[in-house]
Tab-separated table of N, CA and C in Angstrom:
chain	number	residue	atom	x	y	z
A	1	MET	N	-13.827	104.991	-25.715
A	1	MET	CA	-12.841	105.190	-26.845
A	1	MET	C	-12.776	103.960	-27.441
A	2	ALA	N	-12.959	103.949	-28.756
A	2	ALA	CA	-12.904	102.670	-29.619
A	2	ALA	C	-11.340	102.483	-30.012
A	3	ALA	N	-11.146	101.195	-30.174
A	3	ALA	CA	-9.815	100.923	-30.583
A	3	ALA	C	-9.653	101.211	-32.042
A	4	ARG	N	-8.408	101.518	-32.352
A	4	ARG	CA	-8.167	101.758	-33.784
A	4	ARG	C	-7.134	100.845	-34.224
A	5	ARG	N	-7.041	100.462	-35.500
A	5	ARG	CA	-6.158	99.497	-36.024
A	5	ARG	C	-4.807	100.192	-36.341
A	6	ILE	N	-3.769	99.545	-35.728
A	6	ILE	CA	-2.429	99.962	-35.940
A	6	ILE	C	-1.842	99.514	-37.424
A	7	THR	N	-1.492	100.343	-38.273
A	7	THR	CA	-1.090	99.858	-39.667
A	7	THR	C	0.443	100.210	-39.808
A	8	ALA	N	0.834	101.275	-39.092
A	8	ALA	CA	2.119	101.751	-39.342
A	8	ALA	C	2.725	102.414	-38.050
A	9	SER	N	3.918	102.507	-37.924
A	9	SER	CA	4.451	103.128	-36.737
A	9	SER	C	4.359	104.593	-36.753
A	10	SER	N	3.839	105.250	-35.704
A	10	SER	CA	3.774	106.658	-35.639
A	10	SER	C	5.149	107.291	-35.249
A	11	ILE	N	6.216	106.553	-34.947
A	11	ILE	CA	7.368	107.231	-34.492
A	11	ILE	C	8.237	107.577	-35.711
A	12	ASN	N	8.793	108.687	-35.624
A	12	ASN	CA	9.737	109.149	-36.583
A	12	ASN	C	11.084	108.575	-36.192
A	13	TRP	N	11.422	107.489	-36.694
A	13	TRP	CA	12.736	106.846	-36.211
A	13	TRP	C	13.985	107.517	-36.632
A	14	SER	N	13.961	108.185	-37.782
A	14	SER	CA	15.233	108.868	-38.154
A	14	SER	C	15.415	110.118	-37.309
A	15	SER	N	14.299	110.797	-37.057
A	15	SER	CA	14.441	112.037	-36.127
A	15	SER	C	14.943	111.639	-34.765
A	16	LEU	N	14.371	110.440	-34.186
A	16	LEU	CA	14.746	110.028	-32.942
A	16	LEU	C	16.213	109.578	-33.040
A	17	ALA	N	16.634	108.921	-34.009
A	17	ALA	CA	18.067	108.423	-34.009
A	17	ALA	C	19.008	109.509	-34.083
A	18	GLU	N	18.680	110.683	-34.529
A	18	GLU	CA	19.562	111.814	-34.579
A	18	GLU	C	19.830	112.266	-33.262
A	19	ARG	N	18.960	112.026	-32.264
A	19	ARG	CA	19.137	112.404	-30.898
A	19	ARG	C	19.722	111.540	-29.881
A	20	VAL	N	20.104	110.254	-30.357
A	20	VAL	CA	20.492	109.276	-29.526
A	20	VAL	C	21.992	109.332	-29.544
A	21	PRO	N	22.634	109.472	-28.304
A	21	PRO	CA	24.020	109.549	-28.111
A	21	PRO	C	24.840	108.269	-28.666
A	22	PRO	N	25.947	108.471	-29.181
A	22	PRO	CA	26.674	107.336	-29.868
A	22	PRO	C	26.795	106.053	-28.894
A	23	ASN	N	26.949	106.308	-27.608
A	23	ASN	CA	27.076	105.173	-26.712
A	23	ASN	C	25.871	104.438	-26.449
A	24	GLN	N	24.768	105.022	-26.940
A	24	GLN	CA	23.331	104.390	-26.720
A	24	GLN	C	22.787	103.848	-28.055
A	25	LYS	N	23.608	103.883	-29.173
A	25	LYS	CA	23.001	103.412	-30.499
A	25	LYS	C	22.562	101.999	-30.563
A	26	SER	N	23.495	101.076	-29.715
A	26	SER	CA	23.015	99.681	-29.847
A	26	SER	C	21.654	99.329	-29.157
A	27	ASN	N	21.485	100.226	-28.009
A	27	ASN	CA	20.230	100.016	-27.274
A	27	ASN	C	19.099	100.548	-28.051
A	28	PHE	N	19.286	101.525	-28.823
A	28	PHE	CA	18.327	102.130	-29.638
A	28	PHE	C	17.924	101.272	-30.796
A	29	GLN	N	18.853	100.641	-31.286
A	29	GLN	CA	18.622	99.641	-32.436
A	29	GLN	C	17.870	98.468	-31.909
A	30	ALA	N	18.186	97.937	-30.766
A	30	ALA	CA	17.440	96.866	-30.136
A	30	ALA	C	16.056	97.232	-29.791
A	31	PHE	N	15.915	98.398	-29.460
A	31	PHE	CA	14.351	98.849	-29.041
A	31	PHE	C	13.672	98.983	-30.376
A	32	LYS	N	14.295	99.526	-31.431
A	32	LYS	CA	13.611	99.705	-32.756
A	32	LYS	C	13.286	98.374	-33.298
A	33	SER	N	14.146	97.441	-33.146
A	33	SER	CA	13.859	96.159	-33.730
A	33	SER	C	12.670	95.432	-33.033
A	34	LYS	N	12.674	95.609	-31.779
A	34	LYS	CA	11.588	95.063	-30.884
A	34	LYS	C	10.221	95.572	-31.329
A	35	SER	N	10.209	96.983	-31.530
A	35	SER	CA	9.029	97.701	-32.074
A	35	SER	C	8.698	97.235	-33.368
A	36	ASP	N	9.649	97.051	-34.232
A	36	ASP	CA	9.221	96.521	-35.662
A	36	ASP	C	8.698	95.111	-35.688
A	37	VAL	N	9.175	94.317	-34.772
A	37	VAL	CA	8.688	93.033	-34.600
A	37	VAL	C	7.277	92.979	-34.163
A	38	TYR	N	7.025	93.824	-33.179
A	38	TYR	CA	5.613	93.895	-32.609
A	38	TYR	C	4.634	94.393	-33.676
A	39	LEU	N	5.147	95.413	-34.419
A	39	LEU	CA	4.190	96.040	-35.443
A	39	LEU	C	3.888	94.863	-36.504
A	40	ARG	N	4.923	94.223	-36.990
A	40	ARG	CA	4.774	93.156	-37.894
A	40	ARG	C	3.725	92.092	-37.399
A	41	SER	N	3.781	91.822	-36.131
A	41	SER	CA	2.893	90.638	-35.673
A	41	SER	C	1.511	91.258	-35.466
A	42	VAL	N	1.180	92.547	-35.230
A	42	VAL	CA	-0.058	93.124	-35.206
A	42	VAL	C	-0.634	93.118	-36.633
A	43	ILE	N	0.197	93.534	-37.599
A	43	ILE	CA	-0.210	93.696	-38.926
A	43	ILE	C	-0.611	92.155	-39.466
A	44	ALA	N	0.135	91.223	-39.158
A	44	ALA	CA	-0.047	89.917	-39.627
A	44	ALA	C	-1.391	89.279	-39.229
A	45	ASN	N	-1.953	89.706	-38.087
A	45	ASN	CA	-3.245	89.235	-37.724
A	45	ASN	C	-4.353	90.099	-38.295
A	46	PRO	N	-5.525	89.469	-38.455
A	46	PRO	CA	-6.649	90.180	-39.090
A	46	PRO	C	-7.145	91.240	-38.136
A	47	GLU	N	-7.881	92.277	-38.679
A	47	GLU	CA	-8.407	93.298	-37.782
A	47	GLU	C	-9.520	92.705	-36.834
A	48	GLU	N	-10.303	91.816	-37.370
A	48	GLU	CA	-11.375	91.225	-36.632
A	48	GLU	C	-11.293	89.708	-36.550
A	49	ALA	N	-11.859	89.123	-35.386
A	49	ALA	CA	-11.701	87.629	-35.306
A	49	ALA	C	-12.582	87.013	-36.454
A	50	PRO	N	-12.223	85.838	-37.000
A	50	PRO	CA	-13.034	85.264	-38.046
A	50	PRO	C	-14.494	84.961	-37.542
A	51	LYS	N	-15.446	85.144	-38.416
A	51	LYS	CA	-16.796	84.909	-38.067
A	51	LYS	C	-17.030	83.263	-37.901
A	52	ILE	N	-17.878	83.000	-36.926
A	52	ILE	CA	-18.196	81.573	-36.584
A	52	ILE	C	-19.446	81.253	-37.397
A	53	ASP	N	-19.459	80.097	-37.989
A	53	ASP	CA	-20.574	79.553	-38.744
A	53	ASP	C	-21.450	78.837	-37.854
A	54	TRP	N	-22.361	79.493	-37.159
A	54	TRP	CA	-23.189	78.825	-36.145
A	54	TRP	C	-24.243	77.826	-36.721
A	55	ALA	N	-24.593	78.088	-38.013
A	55	ALA	CA	-25.549	77.144	-38.482
A	55	ALA	C	-24.854	75.685	-38.759
A	56	TYR	N	-23.462	75.769	-39.116
A	56	TYR	CA	-22.842	74.482	-39.287
A	56	TYR	C	-22.851	73.630	-38.044
A	57	TYR	N	-22.627	74.363	-36.855
A	57	TYR	CA	-22.397	73.746	-35.536
A	57	TYR	C	-24.002	73.256	-35.049
A	58	LYS	N	-24.955	73.979	-35.528
A	58	LYS	CA	-26.343	73.593	-35.167
A	58	LYS	C	-26.738	72.262	-35.724
A	59	LYS	N	-26.268	72.102	-37.057
A	59	LYS	CA	-26.411	70.888	-37.821
A	59	LYS	C	-25.594	69.827	-37.129
A	60	LEU	N	-24.357	70.081	-36.667
A	60	LEU	CA	-23.481	68.938	-36.313
A	60	LEU	C	-23.757	68.573	-34.895
A	61	ILE	N	-24.223	69.371	-34.046
A	61	ILE	CA	-24.355	69.008	-32.539
A	61	ILE	C	-25.745	68.663	-32.306
A	62	PRO	N	-26.083	67.554	-31.744
A	62	PRO	CA	-27.584	66.940	-31.645
A	62	PRO	C	-28.253	67.569	-30.397
A	63	ILE	N	-27.427	68.168	-29.441
A	63	ILE	CA	-28.183	68.631	-28.227
A	63	ILE	C	-28.910	69.994	-28.572
A	64	PRO	N	-30.219	70.036	-28.335
A	64	PRO	CA	-30.882	71.246	-28.663
A	64	PRO	C	-30.596	72.390	-27.736
A	65	GLY	N	-30.354	73.557	-28.274
A	65	GLY	CA	-30.156	74.787	-27.490
A	65	GLY	C	-28.713	75.005	-27.117
A	66	LEU	N	-27.868	74.037	-27.207
A	66	LEU	CA	-26.368	74.207	-26.692
A	66	LEU	C	-25.750	75.249	-27.614
A	67	VAL	N	-25.852	75.115	-28.949
A	67	VAL	CA	-25.245	76.028	-29.833
A	67	VAL	C	-25.850	77.432	-29.660
A	68	ASP	N	-27.098	77.389	-29.450
A	68	ASP	CA	-27.749	78.875	-29.247
A	68	ASP	C	-27.312	79.487	-27.957
A	69	LYS	N	-26.988	78.627	-27.010
A	69	LYS	CA	-26.533	79.126	-25.628
A	69	LYS	C	-25.041	79.766	-25.892
A	70	PHE	N	-24.269	78.922	-26.615
A	70	PHE	CA	-22.880	79.260	-26.810
A	70	PHE	C	-22.844	80.614	-27.622
A	71	GLN	N	-23.751	80.662	-28.701
A	71	GLN	CA	-23.821	81.820	-29.562
A	71	GLN	C	-24.279	83.068	-28.745
A	72	SER	N	-25.273	82.991	-27.898
A	72	SER	CA	-25.652	84.152	-27.137
A	72	SER	C	-24.536	84.563	-26.181
A	73	SER	N	-23.859	83.611	-25.707
A	73	SER	CA	-22.784	83.964	-24.710
A	73	SER	C	-21.541	84.601	-25.375
A	74	TYR	N	-21.251	84.088	-26.780
A	74	TYR	CA	-20.199	84.547	-27.511
A	74	TYR	C	-20.516	85.979	-27.891
A	75	ASP	N	-21.820	86.283	-28.317
A	75	ASP	CA	-22.204	87.549	-28.847
A	75	ASP	C	-22.225	88.640	-27.649
A	76	ALA	N	-22.529	88.119	-26.368
A	76	ALA	CA	-22.552	88.989	-25.343
A	76	ALA	C	-21.139	89.420	-24.797
A	77	LEU	N	-20.260	88.510	-25.188
A	77	LEU	CA	-18.836	88.858	-24.750
A	77	LEU	C	-18.236	90.109	-25.320
A	78	LYS	N	-17.821	90.980	-24.498
A	78	LYS	CA	-17.184	92.255	-25.074
A	78	LYS	C	-15.866	92.387	-24.206
A	79	VAL	N	-14.780	92.341	-24.910
A	79	VAL	CA	-13.434	92.575	-24.346
A	79	VAL	C	-13.259	94.050	-24.301
A	80	PRO	N	-13.164	94.617	-23.067
A	80	PRO	CA	-12.902	96.078	-22.795
A	80	PRO	C	-11.688	96.454	-23.423
A	81	TYR	N	-11.572	97.543	-24.094
A	81	TYR	CA	-10.314	98.183	-24.589
A	81	TYR	C	-9.810	98.870	-23.338
A	82	PRO	N	-8.504	98.769	-23.086
A	82	PRO	CA	-7.967	99.436	-21.829
A	82	PRO	C	-8.044	100.866	-21.918
A	83	THR	N	-8.402	101.547	-20.965
A	83	THR	CA	-8.607	103.026	-20.861
A	83	THR	C	-7.267	103.711	-20.837
A	84	GLU	N	-7.074	104.779	-21.417
A	84	GLU	CA	-5.776	105.587	-21.439
A	84	GLU	C	-5.961	106.659	-20.357
A	85	ASN	N	-5.039	106.586	-19.340
A	85	ASN	CA	-5.216	107.538	-18.166
A	85	ASN	C	-3.904	108.099	-17.886
A	86	LEU	N	-2.940	107.854	-18.576
A	86	LEU	CA	-1.537	108.454	-18.334
A	86	LEU	C	-1.285	109.832	-19.108
A	87	THR	N	-2.078	110.166	-20.007
A	87	THR	CA	-1.785	111.416	-20.694
A	87	THR	C	-1.783	112.573	-19.868
A	88	PRO	N	-2.646	112.829	-18.917
A	88	PRO	CA	-2.528	113.951	-18.001
A	88	PRO	C	-1.258	114.066	-17.256
A	89	GLN	N	-0.850	112.851	-16.722
A	89	GLN	CA	0.461	112.819	-16.067
A	89	GLN	C	1.613	113.143	-16.920
A	90	ILE	N	1.549	112.631	-18.151
A	90	ILE	CA	2.713	112.908	-19.176
A	90	ILE	C	2.685	114.466	-19.471
A	91	GLU	N	1.505	115.044	-19.557
A	91	GLU	CA	1.425	116.440	-19.994
A	91	GLU	C	1.981	117.332	-18.875
A	92	VAL	N	1.738	116.935	-17.548
A	92	VAL	CA	2.288	117.685	-16.340
A	92	VAL	C	3.651	117.546	-16.412
A	93	GLN	N	4.142	116.330	-16.625
A	93	GLN	CA	5.694	116.166	-16.659
A	93	GLN	C	6.260	116.955	-17.808
A	94	ALA	N	5.541	116.983	-18.925
A	94	ALA	CA	6.161	117.695	-20.110
A	94	ALA	C	6.232	119.242	-19.806
A	95	LYS	N	5.177	119.769	-19.212
A	95	LYS	CA	5.268	121.231	-18.753
A	95	LYS	C	6.280	121.547	-17.788
A	96	GLU	N	6.489	120.551	-16.726
A	96	GLU	CA	7.563	120.668	-15.851
A	96	GLU	C	8.971	120.720	-16.534
A	97	THR	N	9.194	119.746	-17.402
A	97	THR	CA	10.457	119.728	-18.124
A	97	THR	C	10.557	120.974	-18.974
A	98	LYS	N	9.519	121.338	-19.758
A	98	LYS	CA	9.682	122.567	-20.549
A	98	LYS	C	10.083	123.721	-19.563
A	99	ALA	N	9.487	123.920	-18.507
A	99	ALA	CA	9.782	125.061	-17.539
A	99	ALA	C	11.245	124.947	-17.070
A	100	GLU	N	11.752	123.722	-16.790
A	100	GLU	CA	13.152	123.368	-16.382
A	100	GLU	C	14.033	123.765	-17.528
A	101	ILE	N	13.650	123.466	-18.721
A	101	ILE	CA	14.518	123.671	-19.875
A	101	ILE	C	14.664	125.315	-20.039
A	102	GLU	N	13.459	125.948	-19.901
A	102	GLU	CA	13.507	127.327	-20.097
A	102	GLU	C	14.394	128.032	-18.992
A	103	ARG	N	14.310	127.536	-17.745
A	103	ARG	CA	15.191	128.062	-16.739
A	103	ARG	C	16.674	127.833	-17.021
A	104	PHE	N	16.970	126.661	-17.591
A	104	PHE	CA	18.339	126.300	-17.923
A	104	PHE	C	18.812	127.137	-19.091
A	105	ILE	N	17.888	127.393	-20.077
A	105	ILE	CA	18.312	128.282	-21.210
A	105	ILE	C	18.503	129.722	-20.742
A	106	LYS	N	17.699	130.164	-19.858
A	106	LYS	CA	17.835	131.555	-19.391
A	106	LYS	C	19.118	131.667	-18.464
A	107	SER	N	19.471	130.738	-17.613
A	107	SER	CA	20.723	130.703	-16.632
A	107	SER	C	21.970	130.609	-17.675
A	108	SER	N	21.805	129.822	-18.767
A	108	SER	CA	22.908	129.689	-19.670
A	108	SER	C	23.164	130.983	-20.339
A	109	ASN	N	22.173	131.650	-20.857
A	109	ASN	CA	22.279	132.787	-21.530
A	109	ASN	C	22.819	133.969	-20.696
A	110	ASP	N	22.425	133.936	-19.384
A	110	ASP	CA	23.121	134.886	-18.486
A	110	ASP	C	24.608	134.469	-18.302
A	111	ARG	N	24.981	133.342	-18.091
A	111	ARG	CA	26.439	132.932	-18.052
A	111	ARG	C	27.134	133.338	-19.273
A	112	ILE	N	26.515	133.236	-20.539
A	112	ILE	CA	27.198	133.521	-21.629
A	112	ILE	C	27.407	134.997	-21.824
A	113	THR	N	26.392	135.824	-21.271
A	113	THR	CA	26.514	137.284	-21.314
A	113	THR	C	27.689	137.670	-20.248
A	114	GLU	N	27.757	137.022	-19.182
A	114	GLU	CA	28.817	137.266	-18.321
A	114	GLU	C	30.236	136.936	-18.708
A	115	TYR	N	30.266	135.794	-19.446
A	115	TYR	CA	31.531	135.385	-19.999
A	115	TYR	C	31.954	136.231	-21.142
A	116	ASN	N	30.981	136.652	-21.986
A	116	ASN	CA	31.369	137.609	-23.042
A	116	ASN	C	31.887	138.916	-22.561
A	117	LYS	N	31.199	139.401	-21.374
A	117	LYS	CA	31.961	140.640	-20.709
A	117	LYS	C	33.372	140.406	-20.331
A	118	LYS	N	33.641	139.149	-19.739
A	118	LYS	CA	34.846	138.842	-19.267
A	118	LYS	C	35.862	138.776	-20.505
A	119	ILE	N	35.359	138.145	-21.469
A	119	ILE	CA	36.229	138.043	-22.700
A	119	ILE	C	36.539	139.425	-23.308
A	120	ALA	N	35.456	140.359	-23.333
A	120	ALA	CA	35.711	141.708	-23.845
A	120	ALA	C	36.743	142.411	-22.985
A	121	HIS	N	36.623	142.156	-21.671
A	121	HIS	CA	37.550	142.817	-20.727
A	121	HIS	C	39.050	142.413	-20.991
A	122	LEU	N	39.207	141.078	-21.160
A	122	LEU	CA	40.440	140.444	-21.382
A	122	LEU	C	41.164	140.844	-22.693
A	123	LYS	N	40.210	141.013	-23.853
A	123	LYS	CA	40.731	141.492	-25.066
A	123	LYS	C	41.049	143.081	-25.035
A	124	SER	N	40.484	143.760	-24.105
A	124	SER	CA	40.787	145.131	-23.996
A	124	SER	C	42.276	145.316	-23.318
A	125	LEU	N	42.668	144.396	-22.585
A	125	LEU	CA	44.015	144.424	-21.906
A	125	LEU	C	45.168	144.323	-22.828
A	126	LEU	N	46.267	144.681	-22.266
A	126	LEU	CA	47.489	144.529	-23.000
A	126	LEU	C	47.703	142.984	-22.990
A	127	PRO	N	48.387	142.364	-23.944
A	127	PRO	CA	48.734	141.017	-23.930
A	127	PRO	C	49.704	140.801	-22.766
A	128	TYR	N	49.499	139.443	-22.303
A	128	TYR	CA	50.310	139.173	-20.997
A	128	TYR	C	51.799	139.411	-21.206
A	129	ASP	N	52.335	139.101	-22.420
A	129	ASP	CA	53.792	139.059	-22.643
A	129	ASP	C	54.273	140.533	-22.752
A	130	GLN	N	53.412	141.450	-22.825
A	130	GLN	CA	53.747	142.901	-22.829
A	130	GLN	C	53.532	143.592	-21.535
A	131	MET	N	52.896	142.963	-20.565
A	131	MET	CA	52.446	143.685	-19.296
A	131	MET	C	53.653	143.768	-18.348
A	132	THR	N	53.619	144.783	-17.621
A	132	THR	CA	54.541	144.863	-16.570
A	132	THR	C	53.680	144.471	-15.202
A	133	MET	N	54.397	144.362	-14.151
A	133	MET	CA	53.701	144.044	-12.820
A	133	MET	C	52.751	145.057	-12.414
A	134	GLU	N	52.982	146.312	-12.819
A	134	GLU	CA	52.060	147.441	-12.505
A	134	GLU	C	50.822	147.397	-13.391
A	135	ASP	N	51.098	147.098	-14.683
A	135	ASP	CA	49.862	146.936	-15.493
A	135	ASP	C	49.017	145.723	-15.058
A	136	TYR	N	49.528	144.623	-14.542
A	136	TYR	CA	48.777	143.537	-14.092
A	136	TYR	C	48.093	143.903	-12.903
A	137	ARG	N	48.698	144.656	-11.934
A	137	ARG	CA	48.039	145.120	-10.717
A	137	ARG	C	46.857	145.953	-11.131
A	138	GLU	N	46.965	146.884	-12.011
A	138	GLU	CA	45.800	147.698	-12.478
A	138	GLU	C	44.748	146.834	-13.164
A	139	ALA	N	45.103	145.876	-13.888
A	139	ALA	CA	44.055	145.048	-14.528
A	139	ALA	C	43.314	144.096	-13.578
A	140	PHE	N	44.119	143.444	-12.575
A	140	PHE	CA	43.608	142.510	-11.739
A	140	PHE	C	43.976	142.826	-10.276
A	141	PRO	N	43.381	143.955	-9.633
A	141	PRO	CA	43.811	144.305	-8.398
A	141	PRO	C	43.571	143.298	-7.164
A	142	ASP	N	42.683	142.355	-7.391
A	142	ASP	CA	42.454	141.403	-6.322
A	142	ASP	C	43.461	140.228	-6.379
A	143	GLU	N	44.007	140.016	-7.500
A	143	GLU	CA	44.995	138.952	-7.749
A	143	GLU	C	46.382	139.190	-7.699
A	144	ALA	N	46.753	140.471	-7.967
A	144	ALA	CA	48.136	140.932	-8.027
A	144	ALA	C	48.779	141.088	-6.669
A	145	LEU	N	50.002	140.912	-6.687
A	145	LEU	CA	50.773	141.080	-5.441
A	145	LEU	C	50.854	142.534	-5.243
A	146	ASP	N	50.599	142.927	-3.851
A	146	ASP	CA	50.531	144.201	-3.322
A	146	ASP	C	51.490	144.299	-2.087
A	147	PRO	N	52.713	144.375	-2.251
A	147	PRO	CA	53.590	144.339	-1.056
A	147	PRO	C	53.414	145.384	-0.083
A	148	ILE	N	52.855	146.503	-0.452
A	148	ILE	CA	52.704	147.754	0.502
A	148	ILE	C	51.426	147.448	1.388
A	149	ASN	N	50.316	147.193	0.743
A	149	ASN	CA	48.986	147.169	1.355
A	149	ASN	C	48.675	145.633	1.889
A	150	ARG	N	49.081	144.758	1.084
A	150	ARG	CA	48.925	143.336	1.510
A	150	ARG	C	50.212	142.526	1.288
A	151	PRO	N	51.040	142.639	2.293
A	151	PRO	CA	52.362	141.820	2.061
A	151	PRO	C	52.067	140.385	2.328
A	152	THR	N	52.749	139.567	1.593
A	152	THR	CA	52.629	138.087	1.566
A	152	THR	C	54.027	137.372	1.590
A	153	PHE	N	53.891	136.086	2.152
A	153	PHE	CA	55.214	135.404	2.202
A	153	PHE	C	55.239	134.589	1.029
A	154	TRP	N	56.555	134.284	0.550
A	154	TRP	CA	56.870	133.484	-0.572
A	154	TRP	C	56.372	132.078	-0.283
A	155	PRO	N	55.817	131.467	-1.150
A	155	PRO	CA	55.620	131.483	-2.669
A	155	PRO	C	54.311	132.435	-2.907
A	156	HIS	N	53.805	133.115	-2.022
A	156	HIS	CA	52.558	134.013	-2.134
A	156	HIS	C	51.324	133.235	-2.454
A	157	LEU	N	51.221	132.089	-2.044
A	157	LEU	CA	49.972	131.281	-2.216
A	157	LEU	C	48.980	131.468	-1.000
A	158	PRO	N	47.747	131.461	-1.069
A	158	PRO	CA	46.898	131.631	0.017
A	158	PRO	C	47.203	130.776	1.255
A	159	GLU	N	47.403	129.437	0.961
A	159	GLU	CA	47.718	128.499	2.041
A	159	GLU	C	48.975	128.688	2.813
A	160	ASP	N	49.956	129.485	2.163
A	160	ASP	CA	51.139	129.726	2.847
A	160	ASP	C	51.244	131.073	3.770
A	161	GLN	N	50.139	131.687	3.762
A	161	GLN	CA	49.950	132.966	4.477
A	161	GLN	C	49.527	132.773	5.990
A	162	LEU	N	49.807	133.696	6.760
A	162	LEU	CA	49.443	133.703	8.208
A	162	LEU	C	48.053	133.791	8.264
A	163	GLY	N	47.345	133.014	9.144
A	163	GLY	CA	45.846	133.042	9.366
A	163	GLY	C	45.060	132.403	8.327
A	164	TYR	N	45.653	131.562	7.551
A	164	TYR	CA	44.947	131.006	6.400
A	164	TYR	C	44.055	129.843	6.950
A	165	LYS	N	42.776	129.813	6.607
A	165	LYS	CA	41.831	128.735	6.966
A	165	LYS	C	41.141	128.132	5.568
A	166	PRO	N	41.367	126.911	5.540
A	166	PRO	CA	40.691	126.245	4.373
A	166	PRO	C	39.205	126.487	4.399
A	167	LYS	N	38.677	126.527	3.172
A	167	LYS	CA	37.247	126.662	3.050
A	167	LYS	C	36.361	125.562	3.640
A	168	ASP	N	36.879	124.374	3.438
A	168	ASP	CA	36.062	123.283	4.035
A	168	ASP	C	36.538	122.873	5.556
A	169	ALA	N	37.220	123.773	6.159
A	169	ALA	CA	37.655	123.385	7.557
A	169	ALA	C	36.368	123.807	8.555
A	170	PRO	N	36.292	123.004	9.494
A	170	PRO	CA	35.192	123.347	10.462
A	170	PRO	C	35.558	124.509	11.312
A	171	PRO	N	34.461	125.402	11.590
A	171	PRO	CA	34.645	126.549	12.349
A	171	PRO	C	35.315	126.415	13.742
A	172	SER	N	36.312	127.241	14.021
A	172	SER	CA	36.965	127.000	15.394
A	172	SER	C	36.221	127.784	16.451
A	173	ASP	N	36.314	127.330	17.760
A	173	ASP	CA	35.595	127.753	18.771
A	173	ASP	C	36.310	129.083	19.343
A	174	HIS	N	37.601	129.336	19.081
A	174	HIS	CA	38.307	130.514	19.719
A	174	HIS	C	38.751	131.283	18.658
């Protein structure tokens, strides 16, 4: 893969800035300024190294063959461009993240549907200030006081009832 000359940033900074939370704006600005400084330093340098005038050095240096040796060594020198091998890993990570996002969206939509059903049920009820205790027991049979079938002690809270066991209590042996 041949190296290509960087002449402009390929990052859409304004689009990226829209996604940065307010508490991270200063970090984002610092990152952008570092990126801009790097880009300016790359653009300030020429694309290719300046050509060496070997004839000038052959006239100047009296040792025969020394300049030719340096020239052949210099021409044989090839600095390898680093190979890019992280794209497959990034693509796998992107697919995993996309699948995770899709699962989150599906579960969120399921929760929204369930909450909308609860809202519709609540809207179909009488307003609380117009309900009697019987109306409340019909609307919420699990939460309403039922002194005949499920008598409770005042103040009618679960932890004040006989046989109450906290959810985080260890199981008893007897």
